Amino acid sequence: MRSASDDRSTLPIGVFDSGVGGLTVLAALRRRLPQEAMIYLGDTARVPYGPKSPETVASYTGEAVAHLVALGIKLLVVACNTATVHALAALERDHPDLPILGVVEPGAMAAAAGSKSGRIAVIATEGTVRSGAYEAAIGRIRPAATVEARACGLLVALAEEGWAEDAIAEGVLRRYLGPLFERDPHRAPDCLVLGCTHFPLFTPAIRTLFGPWVTLIDSSATVADAAADLLAARGLLRAGAAGVRTIRYLATDAPDRFARIASRFLGEWIAPTIVERVLLPAPSATL
Ligand code: DGL
């Protein structure tokens, strides 16, 4: 019989992102798994990951995840496309006993199922686009699909600034997405993957600019469903009433800035005093 101390089901879910974008995934996890405790770690001191090399992203992600693992988690959600692309394989190798979910595969599955025409566009960071990860993942599921990926790095800064529904964002979106959508309707995609966890904030602007008929894929709900299924399959769902749980927020840079932006992403006030500052790499690791 399992003793209370071996009961991993009471441990929190760890959620990692390069900054605040992964809060869109945290929000979906909270809705889907209201009884689960969670620890969110945003590497705000080293964001953005999008333009950085695969090696740097893998190394930063490894350090952040080691911190979450040391705190004790039962499931890791890599709530960052760029980190998923460059670090998921290494994380699975380094933590063989920890269930780990990335965001690319669920997004690719939703896009392959959600497109009628098979013409799919992906917007993501430079690193994600360069990796070709979405083309490969969608191609495995729906080989006849055509996938066009565009790097939209400026959108990350606009989302963090709170300008996702501003005229400036509309101009930037037109510049990035106009060539994809404002062309012969027989060549335009009918499905757009928001392949960066910051991008769901642009949903209203994208709908206004490019039409309500475009299917937008925000993988956060799919990831939350996958997390629920995985925990259930492993007997790791936490028993107890919804809402009786804690969410910890960890950031590698200023808690007040994190709290301000997090409040916007989550649509609720996060007090700066509850955000814990974490130093990465851990001080002992630098000796
Ligand atoms: N959260 C990252 C992603 O989903 C984007 C932000 C960054 O460039 O670090 O790819």
Tab-separated table of N, CA and C in Angstrom, residues 206-215:
chain	number	residue	atom	x	y	z
A	206	ILE	N	-6.672	39.107	-35.056
A	206	ILE	CA	-6.535	38.254	-36.249
A	206	ILE	C	-7.912	37.995	-36.861
A	207	ARG	N	-8.901	37.766	-36.006
A	207	ARG	CA	-10.262	37.514	-36.511
A	207	ARG	C	-10.793	38.747	-37.239
A	208	THR	N	-10.571	39.925	-36.655
A	208	THR	CA	-11.054	41.154	-37.291
A	208	THR	C	-10.375	41.362	-38.644
A	209	LEU	N	-9.068	41.109	-38.687
A	209	LEU	CA	-8.315	41.420	-39.902
A	209	LEU	C	-8.498	40.389	-41.007
A	210	PHE	N	-8.536	39.116	-40.629
A	210	PHE	CA	-8.472	38.080	-41.672
A	210	PHE	C	-9.709	37.196	-41.747
A	211	GLY	N	-10.741	37.542	-40.989
A	211	GLY	CA	-12.010	36.858	-41.166
A	211	GLY	C	-12.275	35.779	-40.139
A	212	PRO	N	-13.556	35.651	-39.776
A	212	PRO	CA	-13.933	34.695	-38.738
A	212	PRO	C	-13.863	33.242	-39.209
A	213	TRP	N	-13.712	33.037	-40.540
A	213	TRP	CA	-13.734	31.658	-41.049
A	213	TRP	C	-12.400	30.949	-40.840
A	214	VAL	N	-11.344	31.690	-40.546
A	214	VAL	CA	-10.043	31.030	-40.340
A	214	VAL	C	-10.082	30.277	-39.011
A	215	THR	N	-9.730	29.005	-39.046
A	215	THR	CA	-9.673	28.226	-37.800
A	215	THR	C	-8.353	28.538	-37.097
